[in-house]
PDB file of C-alpha atoms in Angstrom:
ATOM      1  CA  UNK A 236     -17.738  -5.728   5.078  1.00 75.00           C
ATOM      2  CA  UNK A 237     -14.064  -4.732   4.461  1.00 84.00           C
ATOM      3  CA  UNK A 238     -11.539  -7.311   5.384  1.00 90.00           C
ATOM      4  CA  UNK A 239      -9.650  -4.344   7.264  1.00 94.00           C
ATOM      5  CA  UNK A 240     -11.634  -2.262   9.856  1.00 95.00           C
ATOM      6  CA  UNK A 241     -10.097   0.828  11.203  1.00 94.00           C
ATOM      7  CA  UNK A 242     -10.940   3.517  13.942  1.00 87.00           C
ATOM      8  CA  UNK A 243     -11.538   6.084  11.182  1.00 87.00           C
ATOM      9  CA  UNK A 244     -10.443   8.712  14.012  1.00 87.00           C
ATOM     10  CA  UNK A 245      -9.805  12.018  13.534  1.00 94.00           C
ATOM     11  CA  UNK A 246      -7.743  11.822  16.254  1.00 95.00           C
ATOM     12  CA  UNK A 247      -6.134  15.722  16.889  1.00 96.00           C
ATOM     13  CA  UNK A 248      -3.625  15.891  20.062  1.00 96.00           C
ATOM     14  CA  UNK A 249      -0.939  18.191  20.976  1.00 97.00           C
ATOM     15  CA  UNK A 250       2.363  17.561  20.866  1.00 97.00           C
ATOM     16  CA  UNK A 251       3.939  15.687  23.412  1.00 97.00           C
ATOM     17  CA  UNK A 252       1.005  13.552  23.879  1.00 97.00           C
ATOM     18  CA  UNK A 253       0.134  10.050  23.606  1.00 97.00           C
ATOM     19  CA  UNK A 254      -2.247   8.936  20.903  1.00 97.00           C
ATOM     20  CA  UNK A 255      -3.422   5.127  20.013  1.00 96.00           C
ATOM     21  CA  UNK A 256      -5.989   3.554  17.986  1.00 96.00           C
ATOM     22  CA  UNK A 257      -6.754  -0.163  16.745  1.00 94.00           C
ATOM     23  CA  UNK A 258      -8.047  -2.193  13.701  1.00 95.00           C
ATOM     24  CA  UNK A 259      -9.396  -5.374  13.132  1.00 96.00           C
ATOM     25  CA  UNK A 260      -8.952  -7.902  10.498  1.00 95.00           C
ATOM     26  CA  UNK A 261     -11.674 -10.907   9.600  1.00 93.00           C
ATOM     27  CA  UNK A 262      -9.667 -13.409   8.061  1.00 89.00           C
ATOM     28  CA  UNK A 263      -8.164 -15.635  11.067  1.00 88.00           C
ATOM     29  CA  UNK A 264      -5.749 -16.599   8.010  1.00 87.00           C
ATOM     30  CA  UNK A 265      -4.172 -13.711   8.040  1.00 88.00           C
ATOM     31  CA  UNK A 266      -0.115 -14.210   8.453  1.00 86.00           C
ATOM     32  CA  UNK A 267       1.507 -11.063   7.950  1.00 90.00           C
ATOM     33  CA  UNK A 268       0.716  -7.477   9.374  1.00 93.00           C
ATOM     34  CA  UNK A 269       1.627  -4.028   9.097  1.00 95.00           C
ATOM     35  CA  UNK A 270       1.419  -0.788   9.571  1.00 97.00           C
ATOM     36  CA  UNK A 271       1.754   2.012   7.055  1.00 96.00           C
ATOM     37  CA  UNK A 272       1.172   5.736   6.972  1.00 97.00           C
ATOM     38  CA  UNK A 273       0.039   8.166   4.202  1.00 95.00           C
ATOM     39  CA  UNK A 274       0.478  12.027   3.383  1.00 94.00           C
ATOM     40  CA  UNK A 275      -2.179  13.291   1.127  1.00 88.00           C
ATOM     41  CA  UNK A 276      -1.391  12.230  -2.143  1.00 82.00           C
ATOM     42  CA  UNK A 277       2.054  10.658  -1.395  1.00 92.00           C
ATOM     43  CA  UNK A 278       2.662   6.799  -1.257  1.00 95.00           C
ATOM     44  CA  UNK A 279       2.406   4.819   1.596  1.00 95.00           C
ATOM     45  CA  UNK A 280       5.500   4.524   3.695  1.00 96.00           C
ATOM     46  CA  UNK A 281       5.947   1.285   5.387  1.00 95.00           C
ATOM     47  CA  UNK A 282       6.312   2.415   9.341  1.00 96.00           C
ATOM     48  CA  UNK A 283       6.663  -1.003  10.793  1.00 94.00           C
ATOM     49  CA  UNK A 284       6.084  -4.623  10.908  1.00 92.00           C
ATOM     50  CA  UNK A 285       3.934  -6.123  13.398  1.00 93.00           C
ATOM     51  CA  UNK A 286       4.608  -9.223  15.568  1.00 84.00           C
ATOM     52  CA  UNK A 287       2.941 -11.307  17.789  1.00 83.00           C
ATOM     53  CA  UNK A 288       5.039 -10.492  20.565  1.00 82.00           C
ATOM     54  CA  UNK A 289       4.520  -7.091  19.970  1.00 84.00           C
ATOM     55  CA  UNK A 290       6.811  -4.360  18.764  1.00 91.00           C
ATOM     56  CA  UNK A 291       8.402  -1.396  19.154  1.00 93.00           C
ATOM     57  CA  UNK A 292      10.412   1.344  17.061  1.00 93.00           C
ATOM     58  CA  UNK A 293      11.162   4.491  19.145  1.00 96.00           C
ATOM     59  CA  UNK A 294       8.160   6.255  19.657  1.00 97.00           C
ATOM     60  CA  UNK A 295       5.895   3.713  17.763  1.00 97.00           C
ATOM     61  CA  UNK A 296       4.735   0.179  19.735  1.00 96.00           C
ATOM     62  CA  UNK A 297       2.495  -1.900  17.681  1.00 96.00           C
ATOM     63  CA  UNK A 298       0.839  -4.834  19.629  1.00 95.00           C
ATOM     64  CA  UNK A 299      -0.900  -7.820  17.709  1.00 95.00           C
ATOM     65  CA  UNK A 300      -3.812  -9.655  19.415  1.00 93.00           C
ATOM     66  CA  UNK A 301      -4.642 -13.159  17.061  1.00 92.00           C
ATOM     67  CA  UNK A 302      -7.287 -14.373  19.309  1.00 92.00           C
ATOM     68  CA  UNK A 303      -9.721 -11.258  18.982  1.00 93.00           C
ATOM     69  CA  UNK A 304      -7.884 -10.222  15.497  1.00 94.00           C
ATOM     70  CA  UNK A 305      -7.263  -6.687  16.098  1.00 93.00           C
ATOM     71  CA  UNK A 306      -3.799  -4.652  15.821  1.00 95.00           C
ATOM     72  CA  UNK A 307      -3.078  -1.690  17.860  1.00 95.00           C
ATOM     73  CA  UNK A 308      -0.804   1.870  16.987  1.00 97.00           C
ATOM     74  CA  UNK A 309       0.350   3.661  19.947  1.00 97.00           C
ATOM     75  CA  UNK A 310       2.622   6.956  19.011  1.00 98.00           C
ATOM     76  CA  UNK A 311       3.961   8.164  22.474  1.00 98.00           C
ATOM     77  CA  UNK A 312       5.495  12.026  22.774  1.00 98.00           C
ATOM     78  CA  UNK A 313       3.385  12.792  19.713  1.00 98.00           C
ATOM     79  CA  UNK A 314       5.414  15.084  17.118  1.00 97.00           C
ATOM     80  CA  UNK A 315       4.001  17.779  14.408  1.00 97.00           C
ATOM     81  CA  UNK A 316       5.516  15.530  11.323  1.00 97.00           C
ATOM     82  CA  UNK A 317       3.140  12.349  13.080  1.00 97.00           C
ATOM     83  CA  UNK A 318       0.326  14.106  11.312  1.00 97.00           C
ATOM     84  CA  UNK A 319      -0.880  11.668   8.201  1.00 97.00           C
ATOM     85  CA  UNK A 320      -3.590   8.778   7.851  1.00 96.00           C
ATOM     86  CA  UNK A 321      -1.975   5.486   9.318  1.00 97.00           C
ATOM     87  CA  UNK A 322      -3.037   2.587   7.399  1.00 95.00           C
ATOM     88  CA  UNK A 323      -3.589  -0.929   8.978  1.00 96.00           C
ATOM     89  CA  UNK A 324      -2.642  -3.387   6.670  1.00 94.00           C
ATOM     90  CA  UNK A 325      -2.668  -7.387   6.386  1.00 93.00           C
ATOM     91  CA  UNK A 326      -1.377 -10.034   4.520  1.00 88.00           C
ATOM     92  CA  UNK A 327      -2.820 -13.271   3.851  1.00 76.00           C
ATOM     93  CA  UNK A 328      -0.748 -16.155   2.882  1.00 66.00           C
ATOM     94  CA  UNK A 329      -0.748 -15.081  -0.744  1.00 69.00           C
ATOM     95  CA  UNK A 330       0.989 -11.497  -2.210  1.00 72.00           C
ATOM     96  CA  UNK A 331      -1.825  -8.732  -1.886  1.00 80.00           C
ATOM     97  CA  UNK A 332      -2.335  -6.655   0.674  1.00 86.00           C
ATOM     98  CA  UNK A 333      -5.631  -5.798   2.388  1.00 90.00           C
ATOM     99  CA  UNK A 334      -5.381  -1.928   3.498  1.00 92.00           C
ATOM    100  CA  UNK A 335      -7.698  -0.920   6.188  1.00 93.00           C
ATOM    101  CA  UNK A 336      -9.220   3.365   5.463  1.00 92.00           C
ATOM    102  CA  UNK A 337      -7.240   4.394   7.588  1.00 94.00           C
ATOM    103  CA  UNK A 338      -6.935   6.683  10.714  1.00 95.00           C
ATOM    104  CA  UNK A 339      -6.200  10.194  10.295  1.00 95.00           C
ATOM    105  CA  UNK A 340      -4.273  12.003  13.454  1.00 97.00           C
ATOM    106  CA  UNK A 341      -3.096  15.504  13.334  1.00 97.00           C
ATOM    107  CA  UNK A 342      -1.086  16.626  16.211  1.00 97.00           C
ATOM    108  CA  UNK A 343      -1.016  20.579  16.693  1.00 96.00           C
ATOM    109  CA  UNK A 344       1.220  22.657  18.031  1.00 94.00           C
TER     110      UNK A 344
ATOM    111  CA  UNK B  64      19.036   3.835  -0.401  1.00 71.00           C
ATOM    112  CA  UNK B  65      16.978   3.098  -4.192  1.00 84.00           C
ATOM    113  CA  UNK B  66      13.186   3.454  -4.006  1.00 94.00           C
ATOM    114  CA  UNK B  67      10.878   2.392  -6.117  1.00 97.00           C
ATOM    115  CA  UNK B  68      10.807   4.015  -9.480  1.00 97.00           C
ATOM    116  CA  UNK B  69       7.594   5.029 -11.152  1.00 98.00           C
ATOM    117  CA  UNK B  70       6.833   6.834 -14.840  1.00 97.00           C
ATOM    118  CA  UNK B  71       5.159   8.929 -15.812  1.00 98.00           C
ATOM    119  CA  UNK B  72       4.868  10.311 -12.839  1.00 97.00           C
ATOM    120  CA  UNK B  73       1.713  12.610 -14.093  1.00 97.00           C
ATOM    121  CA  UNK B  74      -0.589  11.106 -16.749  1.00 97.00           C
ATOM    122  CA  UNK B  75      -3.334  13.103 -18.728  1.00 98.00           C
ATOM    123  CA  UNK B  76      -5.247  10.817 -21.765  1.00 98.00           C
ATOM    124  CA  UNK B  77      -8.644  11.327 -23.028  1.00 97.00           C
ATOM    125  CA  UNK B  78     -11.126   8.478 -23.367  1.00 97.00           C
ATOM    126  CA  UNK B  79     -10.832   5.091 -25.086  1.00 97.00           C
ATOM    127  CA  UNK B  80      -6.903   5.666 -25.663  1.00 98.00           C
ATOM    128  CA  UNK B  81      -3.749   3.291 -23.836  1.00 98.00           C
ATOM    129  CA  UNK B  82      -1.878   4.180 -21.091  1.00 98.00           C
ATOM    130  CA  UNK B  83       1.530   2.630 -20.276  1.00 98.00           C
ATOM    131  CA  UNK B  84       2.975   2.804 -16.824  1.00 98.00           C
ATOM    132  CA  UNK B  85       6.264   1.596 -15.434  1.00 98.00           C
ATOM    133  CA  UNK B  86       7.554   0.957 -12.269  1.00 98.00           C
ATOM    134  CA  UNK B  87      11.799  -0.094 -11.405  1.00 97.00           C
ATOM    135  CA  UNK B  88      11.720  -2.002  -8.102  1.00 97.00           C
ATOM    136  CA  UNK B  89      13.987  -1.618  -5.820  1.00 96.00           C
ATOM    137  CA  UNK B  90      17.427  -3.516  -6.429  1.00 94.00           C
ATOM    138  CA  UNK B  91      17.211  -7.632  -5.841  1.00 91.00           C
ATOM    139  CA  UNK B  92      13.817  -7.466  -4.772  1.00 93.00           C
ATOM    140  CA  UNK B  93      11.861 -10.243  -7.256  1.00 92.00           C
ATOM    141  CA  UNK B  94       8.383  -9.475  -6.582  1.00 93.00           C
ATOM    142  CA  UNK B  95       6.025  -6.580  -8.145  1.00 95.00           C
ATOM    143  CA  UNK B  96       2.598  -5.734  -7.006  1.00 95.00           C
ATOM    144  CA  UNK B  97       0.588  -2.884  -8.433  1.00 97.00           C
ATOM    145  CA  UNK B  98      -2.312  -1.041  -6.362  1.00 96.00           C
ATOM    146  CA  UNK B  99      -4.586   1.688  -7.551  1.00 96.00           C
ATOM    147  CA  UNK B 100      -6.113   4.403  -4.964  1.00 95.00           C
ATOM    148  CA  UNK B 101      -9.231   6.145  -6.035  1.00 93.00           C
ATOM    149  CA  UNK B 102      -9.842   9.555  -4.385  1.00 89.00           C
ATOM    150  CA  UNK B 103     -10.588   9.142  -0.699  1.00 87.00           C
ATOM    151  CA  UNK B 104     -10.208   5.282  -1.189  1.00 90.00           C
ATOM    152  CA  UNK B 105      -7.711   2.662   0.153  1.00 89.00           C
ATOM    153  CA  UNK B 106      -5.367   1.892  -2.182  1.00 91.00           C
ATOM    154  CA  UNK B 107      -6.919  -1.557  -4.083  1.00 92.00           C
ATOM    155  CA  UNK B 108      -4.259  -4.407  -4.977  1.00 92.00           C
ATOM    156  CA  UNK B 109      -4.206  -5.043  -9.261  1.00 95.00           C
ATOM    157  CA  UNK B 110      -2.068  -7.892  -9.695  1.00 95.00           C
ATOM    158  CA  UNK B 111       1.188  -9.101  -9.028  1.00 93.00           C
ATOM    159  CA  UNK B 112       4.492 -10.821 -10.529  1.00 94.00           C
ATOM    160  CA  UNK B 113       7.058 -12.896  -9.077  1.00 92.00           C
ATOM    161  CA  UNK B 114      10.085 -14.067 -11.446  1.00 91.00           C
ATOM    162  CA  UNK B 115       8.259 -12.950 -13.897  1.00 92.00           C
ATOM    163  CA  UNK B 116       5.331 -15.047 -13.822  1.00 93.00           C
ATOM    164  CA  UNK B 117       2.017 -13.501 -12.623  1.00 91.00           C
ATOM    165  CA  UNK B 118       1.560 -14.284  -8.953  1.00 89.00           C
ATOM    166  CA  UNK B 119      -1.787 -13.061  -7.489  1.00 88.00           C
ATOM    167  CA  UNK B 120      -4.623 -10.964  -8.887  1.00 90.00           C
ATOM    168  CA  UNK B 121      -6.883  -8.706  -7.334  1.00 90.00           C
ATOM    169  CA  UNK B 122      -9.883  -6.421  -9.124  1.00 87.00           C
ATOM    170  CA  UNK B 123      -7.835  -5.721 -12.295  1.00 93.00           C
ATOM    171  CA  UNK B 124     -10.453  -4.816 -15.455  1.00 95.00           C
ATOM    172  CA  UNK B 125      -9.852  -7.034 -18.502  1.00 95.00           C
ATOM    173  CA  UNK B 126      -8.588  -4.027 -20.379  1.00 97.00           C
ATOM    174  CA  UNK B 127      -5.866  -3.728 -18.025  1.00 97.00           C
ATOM    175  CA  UNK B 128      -2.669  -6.186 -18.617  1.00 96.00           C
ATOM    176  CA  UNK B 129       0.538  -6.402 -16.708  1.00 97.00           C
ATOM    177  CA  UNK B 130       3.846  -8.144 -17.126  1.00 97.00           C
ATOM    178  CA  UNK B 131       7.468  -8.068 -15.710  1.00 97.00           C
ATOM    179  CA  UNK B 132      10.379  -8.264 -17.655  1.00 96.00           C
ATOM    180  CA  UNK B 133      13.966 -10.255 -16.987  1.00 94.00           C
ATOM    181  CA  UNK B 134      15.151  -7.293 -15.230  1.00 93.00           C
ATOM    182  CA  UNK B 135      12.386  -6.819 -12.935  1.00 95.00           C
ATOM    183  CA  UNK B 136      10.334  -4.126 -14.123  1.00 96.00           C
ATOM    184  CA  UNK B 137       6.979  -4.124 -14.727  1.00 97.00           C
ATOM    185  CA  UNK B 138       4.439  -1.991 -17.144  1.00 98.00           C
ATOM    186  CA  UNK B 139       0.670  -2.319 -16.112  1.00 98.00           C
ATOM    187  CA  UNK B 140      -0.815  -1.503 -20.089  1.00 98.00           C
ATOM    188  CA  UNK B 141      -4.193   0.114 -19.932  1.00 98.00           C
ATOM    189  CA  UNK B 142      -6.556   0.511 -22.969  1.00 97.00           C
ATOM    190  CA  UNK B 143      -9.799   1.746 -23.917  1.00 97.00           C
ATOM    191  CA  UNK B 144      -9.521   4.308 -20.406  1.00 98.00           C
ATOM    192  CA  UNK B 145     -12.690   5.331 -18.923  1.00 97.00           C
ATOM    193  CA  UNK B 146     -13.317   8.225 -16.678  1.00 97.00           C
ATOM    194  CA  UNK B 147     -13.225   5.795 -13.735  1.00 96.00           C
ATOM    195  CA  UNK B 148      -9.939   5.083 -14.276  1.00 97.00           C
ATOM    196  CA  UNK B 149      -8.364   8.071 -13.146  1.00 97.00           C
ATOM    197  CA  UNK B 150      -6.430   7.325  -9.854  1.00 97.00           C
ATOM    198  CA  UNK B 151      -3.301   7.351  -8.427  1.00 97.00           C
ATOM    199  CA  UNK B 152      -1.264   4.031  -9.304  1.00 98.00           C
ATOM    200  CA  UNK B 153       1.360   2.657  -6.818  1.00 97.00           C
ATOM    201  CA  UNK B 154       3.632   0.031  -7.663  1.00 97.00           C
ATOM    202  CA  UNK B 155       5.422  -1.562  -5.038  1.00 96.00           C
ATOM    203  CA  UNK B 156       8.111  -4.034  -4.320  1.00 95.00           C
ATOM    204  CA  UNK B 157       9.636  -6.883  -2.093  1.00 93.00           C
ATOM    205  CA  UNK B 158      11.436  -9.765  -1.739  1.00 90.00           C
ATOM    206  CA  UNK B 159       9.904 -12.944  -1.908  1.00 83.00           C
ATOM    207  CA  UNK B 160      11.806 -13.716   1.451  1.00 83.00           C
ATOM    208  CA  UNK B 161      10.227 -10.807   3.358  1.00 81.00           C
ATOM    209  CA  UNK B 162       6.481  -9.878   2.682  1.00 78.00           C
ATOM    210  CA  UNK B 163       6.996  -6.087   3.724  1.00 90.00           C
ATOM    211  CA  UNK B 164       5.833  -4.138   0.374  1.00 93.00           C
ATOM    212  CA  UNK B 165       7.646  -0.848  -0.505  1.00 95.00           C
ATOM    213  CA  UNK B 166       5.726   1.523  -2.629  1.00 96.00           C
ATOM    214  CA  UNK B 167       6.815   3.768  -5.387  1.00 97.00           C
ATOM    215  CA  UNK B 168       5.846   7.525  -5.206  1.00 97.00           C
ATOM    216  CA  UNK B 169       2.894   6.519  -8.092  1.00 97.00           C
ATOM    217  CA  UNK B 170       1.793   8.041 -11.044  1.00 98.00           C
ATOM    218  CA  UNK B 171      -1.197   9.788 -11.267  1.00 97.00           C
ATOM    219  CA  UNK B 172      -3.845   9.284 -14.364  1.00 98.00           C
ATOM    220  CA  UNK B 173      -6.466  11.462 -15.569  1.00 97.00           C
ATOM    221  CA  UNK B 174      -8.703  10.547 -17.958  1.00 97.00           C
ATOM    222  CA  UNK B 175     -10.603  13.486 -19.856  1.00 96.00           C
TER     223      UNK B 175
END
């Protein structure tokens, strides 16, 4: 079982709209968590930080739940250049990171 | 603002040679982390180095070897390549301070 579980999606919405999806993580040790997204064969770009309080960064909120270990990704007025695989990733109290498979969302005109 | 910098950024060696590949963190960040992504895969943490001293290691083959140097960059070394190997290879950065990883644009390896 991966350490990371993700909604594998596809998720396709038109723009404007309001898309979310979650992951889950196994090890309650896990300190540090983030989300990422990916273009086909580009790097992954670090989209934000999560907290336990919850965050948000314009159109992106990213909530953290520690009890039931799961992470959520809500994109609100959903844009064309939102299309790409948005990876769930966590930190233990070490350096690696565990990435989740992502979720892919395409948003259409 | 200074990324990441990876080379080569394309990579084409047959089987059983070396491959070097080097990544240039981004400026005062002291730690070094390399991940390699299979297609259709997650990207799968290597190893990593902080002040120069290896720091963590993940599902790195023994013909693989890494280091960092006194100015920060790091070369993962890579002998004896198998078809397997072919991937895309991210590096990535941070500071020790701040866990948030920052990922160079990778190189990508094909072994023939």
């Amino acid at each position: 079982r991966k350490e990371v579980e993700q909604d594998p999606g596809p998720f396709n919405v038109p723009e404007g709209a309001t898309v979310a999806f979650n992951c889950t993580y196994s090890n309650s040790a896990s300190q540090s968590f983030f989300w990422y997204r990916q273009d086909c064969r580009k790097e992954p770009k670090l989209l934000m930080s999560v907290y336990s309080s919850g965050n948000e960064d314009g159109r992106f909120t990213a909530q953290l739940n520690r009890a039931s270990q799961y992470i959520s990704l809500l994109i609100r007025d959903s844009k064309l250049s939102d299309s790409a695989t948005y990876l769930c990733v966590v930190n233990r109290n070490d350096y690696k990171l565990s990435f989740g498979a992502g979720t892919t969302v395409t948003v259409r005109a | 603002a200074a990324g990441v910098i990876q080379s080569p950024r394309h990579l084409i060696k047959e089987k059983r040679e070396t491959a070097t590949l080097k990544c240039y963190p981004i400026p005062r960040h002291d730690t070094v982390y390399w991940y390699q992504q299979g297609p259709g895969q997650d990207p799968q943490f290597l190893i990593s180095f902080y002040e120069k001293m290896q720091s963590d290691k993940g599902s790195i083959p023994d013909r693989f070897s890494a280091q960092q140097f006194s100015d920060y960059h790091s070369e993962l070394n890579m002998s004896s390549l198998e078809l397997g190997d072919s991937a895309l290879y991210f590096c990535a950065s941070s500071s020790h301070l701040n866990r948030e990883q920052y990922f160079g644009p990778g190189t990508r390896l094909t072994v023939t």
